[in-house]
Short mmCIF file of C-alpha atoms in Angstrom, two decimals:
data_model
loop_
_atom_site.label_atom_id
_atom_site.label_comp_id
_atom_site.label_asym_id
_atom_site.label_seq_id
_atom_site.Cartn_x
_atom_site.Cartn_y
_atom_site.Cartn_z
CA UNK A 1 66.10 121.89 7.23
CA UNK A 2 69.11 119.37 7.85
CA UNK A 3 69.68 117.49 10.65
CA UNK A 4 72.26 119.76 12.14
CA UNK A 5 70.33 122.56 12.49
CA UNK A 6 67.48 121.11 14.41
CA UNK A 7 68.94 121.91 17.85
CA UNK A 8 69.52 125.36 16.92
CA UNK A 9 66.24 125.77 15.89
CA UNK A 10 64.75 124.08 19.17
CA UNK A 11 67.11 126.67 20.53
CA UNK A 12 65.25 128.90 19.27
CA UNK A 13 61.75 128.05 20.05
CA UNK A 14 62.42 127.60 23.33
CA UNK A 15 63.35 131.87 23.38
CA UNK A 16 60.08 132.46 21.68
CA UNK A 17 58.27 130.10 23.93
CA UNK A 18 59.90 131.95 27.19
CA UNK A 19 58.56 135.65 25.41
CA UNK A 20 54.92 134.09 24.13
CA UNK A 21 54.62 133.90 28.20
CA UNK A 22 55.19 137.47 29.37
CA UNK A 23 52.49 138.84 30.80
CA UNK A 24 51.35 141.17 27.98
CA UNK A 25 51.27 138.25 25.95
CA UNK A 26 48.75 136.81 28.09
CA UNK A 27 45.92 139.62 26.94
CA UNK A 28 43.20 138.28 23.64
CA UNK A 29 44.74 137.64 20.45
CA UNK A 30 44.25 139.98 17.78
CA UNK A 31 43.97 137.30 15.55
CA UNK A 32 44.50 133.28 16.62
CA UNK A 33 47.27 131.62 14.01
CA UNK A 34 46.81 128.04 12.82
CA UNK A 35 48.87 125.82 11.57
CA UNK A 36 47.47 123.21 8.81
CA UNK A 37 49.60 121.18 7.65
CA UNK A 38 47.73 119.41 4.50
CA UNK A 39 48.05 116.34 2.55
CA UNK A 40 47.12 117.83 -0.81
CA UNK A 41 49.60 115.55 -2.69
CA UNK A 42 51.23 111.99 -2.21
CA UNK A 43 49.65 108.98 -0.95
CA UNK A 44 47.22 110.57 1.56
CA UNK A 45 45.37 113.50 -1.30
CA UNK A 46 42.44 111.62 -1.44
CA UNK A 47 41.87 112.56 2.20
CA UNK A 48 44.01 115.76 2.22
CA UNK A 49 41.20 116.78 0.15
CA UNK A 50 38.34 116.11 1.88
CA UNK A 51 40.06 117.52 5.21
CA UNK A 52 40.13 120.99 3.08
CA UNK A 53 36.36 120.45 2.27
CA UNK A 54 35.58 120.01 6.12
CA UNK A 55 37.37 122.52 7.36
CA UNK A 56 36.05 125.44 4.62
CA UNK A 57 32.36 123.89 5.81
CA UNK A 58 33.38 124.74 9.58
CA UNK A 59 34.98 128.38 8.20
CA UNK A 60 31.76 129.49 6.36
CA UNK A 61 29.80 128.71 10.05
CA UNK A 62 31.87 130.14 12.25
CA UNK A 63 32.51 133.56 10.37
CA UNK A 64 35.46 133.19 9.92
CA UNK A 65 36.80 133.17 13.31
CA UNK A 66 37.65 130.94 16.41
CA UNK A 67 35.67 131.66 19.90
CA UNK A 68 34.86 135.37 18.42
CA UNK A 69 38.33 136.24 17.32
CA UNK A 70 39.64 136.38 13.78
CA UNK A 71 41.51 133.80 12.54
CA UNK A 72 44.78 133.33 10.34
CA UNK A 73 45.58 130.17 8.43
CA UNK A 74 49.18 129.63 7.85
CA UNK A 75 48.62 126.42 5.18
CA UNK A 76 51.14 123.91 3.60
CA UNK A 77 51.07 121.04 1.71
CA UNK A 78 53.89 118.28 3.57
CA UNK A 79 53.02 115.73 0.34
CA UNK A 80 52.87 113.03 3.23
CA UNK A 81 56.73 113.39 3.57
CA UNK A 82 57.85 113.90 7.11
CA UNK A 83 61.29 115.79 6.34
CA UNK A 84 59.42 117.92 4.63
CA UNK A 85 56.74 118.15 6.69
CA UNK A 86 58.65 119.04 9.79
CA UNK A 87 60.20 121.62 7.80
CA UNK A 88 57.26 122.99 7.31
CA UNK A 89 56.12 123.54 10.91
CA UNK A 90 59.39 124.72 12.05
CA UNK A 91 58.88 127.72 10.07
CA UNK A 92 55.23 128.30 10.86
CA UNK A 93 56.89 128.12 15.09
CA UNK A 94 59.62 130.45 13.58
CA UNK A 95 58.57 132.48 11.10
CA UNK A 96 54.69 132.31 11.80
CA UNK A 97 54.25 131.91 15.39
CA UNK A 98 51.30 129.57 14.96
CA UNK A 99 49.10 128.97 18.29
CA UNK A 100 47.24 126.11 17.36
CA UNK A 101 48.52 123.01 14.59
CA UNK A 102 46.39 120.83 12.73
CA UNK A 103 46.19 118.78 9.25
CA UNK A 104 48.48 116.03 8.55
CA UNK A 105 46.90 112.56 7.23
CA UNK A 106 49.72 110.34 8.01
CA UNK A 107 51.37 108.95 11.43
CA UNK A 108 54.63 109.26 9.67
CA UNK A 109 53.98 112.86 9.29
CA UNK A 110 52.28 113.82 13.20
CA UNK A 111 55.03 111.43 14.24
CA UNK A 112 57.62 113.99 12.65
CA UNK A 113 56.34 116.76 13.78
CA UNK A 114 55.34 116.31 16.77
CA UNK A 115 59.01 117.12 18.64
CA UNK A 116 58.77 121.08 17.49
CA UNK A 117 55.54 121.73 18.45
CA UNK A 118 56.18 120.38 21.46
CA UNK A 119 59.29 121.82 22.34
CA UNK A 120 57.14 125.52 20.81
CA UNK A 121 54.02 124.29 23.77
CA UNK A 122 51.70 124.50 20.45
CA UNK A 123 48.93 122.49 21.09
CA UNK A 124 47.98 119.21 18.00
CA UNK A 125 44.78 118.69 17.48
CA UNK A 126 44.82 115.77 15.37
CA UNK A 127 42.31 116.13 12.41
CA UNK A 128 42.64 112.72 11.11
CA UNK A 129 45.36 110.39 12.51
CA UNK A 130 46.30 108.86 16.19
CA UNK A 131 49.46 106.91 16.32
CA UNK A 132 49.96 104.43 19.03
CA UNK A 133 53.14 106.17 20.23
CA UNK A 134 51.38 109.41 21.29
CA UNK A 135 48.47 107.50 22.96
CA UNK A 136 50.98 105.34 25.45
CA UNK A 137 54.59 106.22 26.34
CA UNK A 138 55.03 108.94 24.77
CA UNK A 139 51.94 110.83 25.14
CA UNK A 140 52.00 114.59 25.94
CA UNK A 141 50.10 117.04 27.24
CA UNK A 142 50.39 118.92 23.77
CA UNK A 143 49.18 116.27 21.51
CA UNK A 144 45.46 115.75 21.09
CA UNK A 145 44.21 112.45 19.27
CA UNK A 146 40.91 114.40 18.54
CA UNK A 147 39.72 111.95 15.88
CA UNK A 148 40.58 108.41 16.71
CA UNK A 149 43.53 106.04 18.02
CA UNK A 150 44.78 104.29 15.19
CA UNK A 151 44.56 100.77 16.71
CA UNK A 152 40.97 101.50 17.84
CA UNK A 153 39.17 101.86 14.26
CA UNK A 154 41.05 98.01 13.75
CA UNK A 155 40.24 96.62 17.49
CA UNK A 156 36.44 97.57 16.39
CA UNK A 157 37.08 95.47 12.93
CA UNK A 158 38.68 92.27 15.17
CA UNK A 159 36.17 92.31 17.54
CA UNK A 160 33.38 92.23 14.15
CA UNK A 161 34.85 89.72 12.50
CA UNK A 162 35.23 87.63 15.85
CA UNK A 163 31.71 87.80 16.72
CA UNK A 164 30.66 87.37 12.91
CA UNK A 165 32.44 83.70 13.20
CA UNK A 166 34.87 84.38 10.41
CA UNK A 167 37.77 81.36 11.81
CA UNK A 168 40.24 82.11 8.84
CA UNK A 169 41.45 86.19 7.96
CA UNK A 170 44.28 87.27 5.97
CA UNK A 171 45.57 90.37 6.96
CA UNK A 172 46.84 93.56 3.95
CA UNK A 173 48.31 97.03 4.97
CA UNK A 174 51.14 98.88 3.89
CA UNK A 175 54.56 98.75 5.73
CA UNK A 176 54.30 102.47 7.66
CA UNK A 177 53.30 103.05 11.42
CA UNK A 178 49.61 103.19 10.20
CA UNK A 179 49.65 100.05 8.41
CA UNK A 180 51.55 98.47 11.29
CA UNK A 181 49.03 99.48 14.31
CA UNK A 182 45.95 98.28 12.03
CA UNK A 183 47.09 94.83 11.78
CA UNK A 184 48.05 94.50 15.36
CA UNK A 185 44.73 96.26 16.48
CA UNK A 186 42.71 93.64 14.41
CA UNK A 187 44.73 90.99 15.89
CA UNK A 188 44.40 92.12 19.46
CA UNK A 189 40.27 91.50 19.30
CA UNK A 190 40.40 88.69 16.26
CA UNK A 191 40.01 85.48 18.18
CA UNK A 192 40.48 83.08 14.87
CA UNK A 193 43.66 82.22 12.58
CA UNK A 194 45.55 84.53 10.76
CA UNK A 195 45.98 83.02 7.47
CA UNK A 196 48.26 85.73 5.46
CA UNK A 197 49.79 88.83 7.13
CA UNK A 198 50.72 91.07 4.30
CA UNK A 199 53.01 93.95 3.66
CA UNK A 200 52.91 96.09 0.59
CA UNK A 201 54.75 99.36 -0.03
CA UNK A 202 53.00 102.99 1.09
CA UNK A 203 51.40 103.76 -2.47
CA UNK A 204 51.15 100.58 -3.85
CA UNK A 205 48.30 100.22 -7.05
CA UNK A 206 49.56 97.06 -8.11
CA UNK A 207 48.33 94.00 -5.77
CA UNK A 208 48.02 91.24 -8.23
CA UNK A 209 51.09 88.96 -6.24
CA UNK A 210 49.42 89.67 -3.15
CA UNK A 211 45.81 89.06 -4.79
CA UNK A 212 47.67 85.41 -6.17
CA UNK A 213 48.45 84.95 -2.42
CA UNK A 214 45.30 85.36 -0.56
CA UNK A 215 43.77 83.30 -3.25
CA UNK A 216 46.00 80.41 -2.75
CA UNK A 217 45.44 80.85 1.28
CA UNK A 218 41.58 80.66 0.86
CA UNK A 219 40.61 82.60 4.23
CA UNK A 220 37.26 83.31 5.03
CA UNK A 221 37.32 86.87 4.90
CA UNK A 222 40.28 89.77 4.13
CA UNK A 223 40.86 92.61 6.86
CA UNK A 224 42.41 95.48 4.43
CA UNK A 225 43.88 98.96 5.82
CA UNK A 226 44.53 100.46 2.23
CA UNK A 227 43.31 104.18 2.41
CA UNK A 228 42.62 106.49 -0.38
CA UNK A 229 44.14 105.59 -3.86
CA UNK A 230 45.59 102.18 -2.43
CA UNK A 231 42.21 101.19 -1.27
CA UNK A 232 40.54 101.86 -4.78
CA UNK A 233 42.92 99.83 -6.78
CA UNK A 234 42.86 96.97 -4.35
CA UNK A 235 39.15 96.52 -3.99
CA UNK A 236 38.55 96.56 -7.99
CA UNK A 237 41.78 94.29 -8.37
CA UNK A 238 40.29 91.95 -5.75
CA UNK A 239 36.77 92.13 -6.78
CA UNK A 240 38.08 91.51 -10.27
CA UNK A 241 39.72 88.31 -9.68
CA UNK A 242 36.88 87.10 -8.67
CA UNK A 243 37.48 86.51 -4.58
CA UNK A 244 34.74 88.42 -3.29
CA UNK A 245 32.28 85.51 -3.87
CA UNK A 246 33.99 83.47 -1.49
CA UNK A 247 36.00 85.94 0.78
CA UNK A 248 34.22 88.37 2.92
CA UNK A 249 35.66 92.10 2.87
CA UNK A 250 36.37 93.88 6.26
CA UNK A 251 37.89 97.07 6.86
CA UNK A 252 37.42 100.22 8.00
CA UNK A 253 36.32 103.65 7.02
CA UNK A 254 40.02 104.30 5.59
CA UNK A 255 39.18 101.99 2.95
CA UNK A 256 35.65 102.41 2.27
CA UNK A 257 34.36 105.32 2.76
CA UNK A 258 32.28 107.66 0.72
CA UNK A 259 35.18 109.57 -0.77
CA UNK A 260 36.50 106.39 -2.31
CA UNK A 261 32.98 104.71 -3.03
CA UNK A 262 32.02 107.17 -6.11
CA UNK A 263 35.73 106.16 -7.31
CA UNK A 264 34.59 102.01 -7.51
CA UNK A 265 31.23 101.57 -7.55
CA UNK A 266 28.99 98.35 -7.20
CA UNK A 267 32.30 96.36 -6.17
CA UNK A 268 31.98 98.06 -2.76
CA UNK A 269 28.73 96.71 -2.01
CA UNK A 270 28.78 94.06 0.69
CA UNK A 271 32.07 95.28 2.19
CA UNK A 272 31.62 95.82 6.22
CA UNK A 273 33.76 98.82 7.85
CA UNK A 274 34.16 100.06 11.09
CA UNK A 275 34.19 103.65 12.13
CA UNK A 276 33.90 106.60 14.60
CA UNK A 277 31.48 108.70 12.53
CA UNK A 278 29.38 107.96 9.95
CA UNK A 279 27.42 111.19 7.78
CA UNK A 280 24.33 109.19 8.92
CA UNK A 281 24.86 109.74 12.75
CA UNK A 282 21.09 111.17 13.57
CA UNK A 283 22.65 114.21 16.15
CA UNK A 284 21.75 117.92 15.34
CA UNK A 285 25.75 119.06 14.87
CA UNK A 286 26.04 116.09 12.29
CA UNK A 287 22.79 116.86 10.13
CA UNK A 288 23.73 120.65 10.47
CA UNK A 289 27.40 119.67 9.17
CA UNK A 290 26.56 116.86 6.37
CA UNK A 291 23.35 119.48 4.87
CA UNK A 292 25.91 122.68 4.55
CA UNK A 293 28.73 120.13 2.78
CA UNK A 294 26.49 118.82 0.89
CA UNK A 295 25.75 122.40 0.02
CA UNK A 296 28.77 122.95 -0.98
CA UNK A 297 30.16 120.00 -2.48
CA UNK A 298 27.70 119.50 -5.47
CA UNK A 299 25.02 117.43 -3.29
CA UNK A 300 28.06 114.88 -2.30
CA UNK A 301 28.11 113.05 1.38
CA UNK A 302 31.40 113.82 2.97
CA UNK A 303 33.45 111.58 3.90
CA UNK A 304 35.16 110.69 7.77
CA UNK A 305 38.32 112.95 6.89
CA UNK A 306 35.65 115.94 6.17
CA UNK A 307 33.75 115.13 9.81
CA UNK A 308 36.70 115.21 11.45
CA UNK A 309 38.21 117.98 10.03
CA UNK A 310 35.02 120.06 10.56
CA UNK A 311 35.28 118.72 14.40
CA UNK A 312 38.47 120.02 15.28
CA UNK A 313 38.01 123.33 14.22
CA UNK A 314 34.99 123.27 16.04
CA UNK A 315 37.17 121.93 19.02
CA UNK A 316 39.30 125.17 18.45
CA UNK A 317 36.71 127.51 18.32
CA UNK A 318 35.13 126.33 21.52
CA UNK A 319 38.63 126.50 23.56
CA UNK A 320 39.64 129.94 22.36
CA UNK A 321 35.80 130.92 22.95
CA UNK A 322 36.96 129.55 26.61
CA UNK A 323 40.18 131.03 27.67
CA UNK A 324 38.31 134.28 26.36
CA UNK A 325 41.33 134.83 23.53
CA UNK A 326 43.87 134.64 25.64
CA UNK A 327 45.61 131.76 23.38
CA UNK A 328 49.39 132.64 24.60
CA UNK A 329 47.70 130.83 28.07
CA UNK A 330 48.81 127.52 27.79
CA UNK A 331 47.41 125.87 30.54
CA UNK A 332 44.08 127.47 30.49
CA UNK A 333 43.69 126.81 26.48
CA UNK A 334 44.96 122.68 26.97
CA UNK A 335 42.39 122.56 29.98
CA UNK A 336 39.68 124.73 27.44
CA UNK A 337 40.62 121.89 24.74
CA UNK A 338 40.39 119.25 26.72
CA UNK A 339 36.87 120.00 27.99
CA UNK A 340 35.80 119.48 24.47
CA UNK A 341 32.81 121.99 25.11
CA UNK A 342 31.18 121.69 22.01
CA UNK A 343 28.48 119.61 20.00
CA UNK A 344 30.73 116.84 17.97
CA UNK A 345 29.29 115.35 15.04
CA UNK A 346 30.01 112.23 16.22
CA UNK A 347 27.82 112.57 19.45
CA UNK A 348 28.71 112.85 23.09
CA UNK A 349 32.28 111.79 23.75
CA UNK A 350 35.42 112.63 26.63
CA UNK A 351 38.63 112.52 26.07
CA UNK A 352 40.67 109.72 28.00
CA UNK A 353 43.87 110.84 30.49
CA UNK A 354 45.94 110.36 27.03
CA UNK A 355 44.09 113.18 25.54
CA UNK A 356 42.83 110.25 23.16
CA UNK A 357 38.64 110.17 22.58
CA UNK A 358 36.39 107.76 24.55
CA UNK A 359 33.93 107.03 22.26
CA UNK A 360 31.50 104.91 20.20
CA UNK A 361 32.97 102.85 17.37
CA UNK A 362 30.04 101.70 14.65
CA UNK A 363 29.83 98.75 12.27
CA UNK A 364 28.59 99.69 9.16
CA UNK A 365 27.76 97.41 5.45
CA UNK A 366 27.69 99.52 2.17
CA UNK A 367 24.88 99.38 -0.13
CA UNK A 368 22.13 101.10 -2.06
CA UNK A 369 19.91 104.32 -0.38
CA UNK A 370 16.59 104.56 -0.81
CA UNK A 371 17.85 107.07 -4.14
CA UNK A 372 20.12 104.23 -5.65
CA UNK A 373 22.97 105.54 -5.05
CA UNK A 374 26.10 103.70 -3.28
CA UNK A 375 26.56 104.62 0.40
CA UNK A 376 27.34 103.28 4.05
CA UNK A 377 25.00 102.53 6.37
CA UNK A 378 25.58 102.24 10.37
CA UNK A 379 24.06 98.89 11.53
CA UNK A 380 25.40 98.44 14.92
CA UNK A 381 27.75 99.66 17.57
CA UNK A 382 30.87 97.04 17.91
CA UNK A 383 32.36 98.99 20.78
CA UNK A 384 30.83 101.26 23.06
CA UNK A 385 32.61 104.12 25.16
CA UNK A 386 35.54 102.26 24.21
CA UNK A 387 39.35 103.65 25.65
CA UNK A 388 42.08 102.59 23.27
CA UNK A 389 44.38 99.92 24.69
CA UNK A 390 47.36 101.75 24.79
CA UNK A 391 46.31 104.20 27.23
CA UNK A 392 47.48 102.16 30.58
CA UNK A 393 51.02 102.97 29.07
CA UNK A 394 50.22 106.71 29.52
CA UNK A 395 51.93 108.96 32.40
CA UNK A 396 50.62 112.19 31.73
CA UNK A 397 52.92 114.80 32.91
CA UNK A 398 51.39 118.11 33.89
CA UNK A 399 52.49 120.81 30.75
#
């Protein structure tokens, strides 16, 4: 869709929006309609993948519905490409008449669509991604950083390498709002030097300038935010050239998490990573959720993009089982999400007045099981019931 026909087709949300509220509209859903909006190609696959794997794990449990009442999928791949993702969604508001959105991988891509779905009062769960924008000034009542805020997985990883007494990090992430709130995140808890703060393009595979760099700046560790396919390449490149003997690895579960560890092997070991979940969390939803994918994914563990794709149609089912179907309810189903009545497989968490999670955020080191094979293992908690720090920019209007 071009440019000039966006305000038309605001236009005409707003209509639809103005009938979804009449007061037959208000009775239980014959069937609830989401929206998800998958990565299945471009830069973000690797976890547009493993989302799909969650969420057919959460499916198979729940029958096959949300809170009791069937449930429709109206699925897309965007390709991590926000023009065409926000094409996309305008036709699921238009054509579909989605009630609840979920899916995209990328802040470029929640970042674009965020404007319909708001204008359509379709409430975001956010199955993966958190951009700083939606978590301060611009939050809304409509968006729901279910998962994480971006700058929070990083602030964990500052905070780490702080207390581990690294003095001298260099600092890689690719040039997109993702990239960009990592590297301020780690900087906002990193109380040493910042040797090299690098840039690449989204998508990159090739690193060996950047590799010649950090070499020549001898740090004492590297804070990476390279997820999926950029991730691989780097750490093999890196570990290649020989730096990991001197230079410490830090990143986060983006970059090093068991999706990507099958894909590299014994060059992961050693590397610390922060996260929000781990598929070792010792809760009952998490052991239910990690034995059924493992079930179905060839004995695999699944990664942080399955976990939290499993959680927020969990999240769904539990509001629509609370507002009793009655989904066209707006108010009643953001209060019913918000409550976040339901057992997470990360454990016990709120959500802040940003609708952004207060939560635990865990250090893990990857290494060998006790079968051999290559995995993470939580060894600490670097932030506890921790509030992202954009949050004091929030003024949460009423919806």
């Amino acid at each position: 869709m071009s440019q000039a026909r966006i305000p038309t087709a605001v236009a005409l949300l707003a209509l639809a929006v103005t009938a979804a509220f009449a007061p037959q509209a208000l009775a239980q859903a014959q069937t609830v309609k989401v929206g998800l909006a998958m990565d299945l190609s471009g830069p973000f696959a690797v976890g547009g993948a493993e989302a799909k794997a969650g969420f057919a794990v959460a499916m198979k449990q729940l029958g096959g519905k949300l809170g009791g009442v069937p449930v429709e999928f109206v699925e897309a791949d965007t390709g991590g490409s926000p023009d065409l993702a926000r094409q996309v969604v305008e036709r699921m508001l238009l054509r579909d008449k989605i009630d609840l959105f979920t899916g995209p991988i990328g802040s470029t891509v929640a970042l674009a669509v965020g404007a319909p779905l708001f204008a359509a009062k379709v409430p975001y769960l956010s199955s993966n991604t958190g951009p700083s924008d939606y978590s301060g000034a611009r939050c809304n009542p409509y968006f729901f950083g279910a998962s994480y805020q971006n700058d929070a997985y990083h602030e964990a990883a500052g905070k780490f390498a702080s207390d581990k007494g690294f003095k001298k990090v260099a600092l890689i992430a690719p040039s997109y709002p993702g990239g960009k709130d990592a590297i301020t995140g780690f900087k906002r808890n990193f109380k040493g030097a910042v040797s090299d703060e690098l840039y690449t393009k989204l998508g990159q595979l090739d690193y060996s300038a950047e590799i010649a760099q950090i070499r020549a700046a001898k740090p004492d560790a590297l804070y990476f935010f390279l997820p999926g396919a950029m991730g691989v390449s780097f750490i093999k490149q890196f570990v290649g050239a020989g730096l990991s003997k001197d230079v410490a690895l830090i990143s986060t579960a983006f970059s090093a998490d068991e999706d990507m560890i099958p894909s590299v092997g014994e060059p992961m070991l050693g590397l610390f990573n922060t996260a929000h979940w781990s598929y070792d969390l010792d809760n009952p939803a998490n052991k239910r959720f990690v034995a059924d994918f493992r079930e179905q994914n060839n004995g695999r563990n699944p990664s942080f993009y399955a976990g939290q794709a499993y959680d927020v149609l969990m999240a769904m089912d539990a509001a629509v089982r609370d507002v009793g179907g009655k989904v066209a309810d707006r108010p009643a189903l953001l209060k019913a999400i918000k409550a976040a009545r339901y057992k997470s497989v990360r454990g016990d968490f709120s959500y802040g007045a940003n609708n952004f999670p207060i939560q635990n955020y865990y250090l893990r080191v990857i290494g060998k099981d006790a079968n051999g094979r290559i995995a993470n293992k939580v060894i600490g908690t670097v932030l506890q019931n921790y509030q992202d720090s954009s949050s004091a920019k929030c003024a949460m209007k009423p919806a």
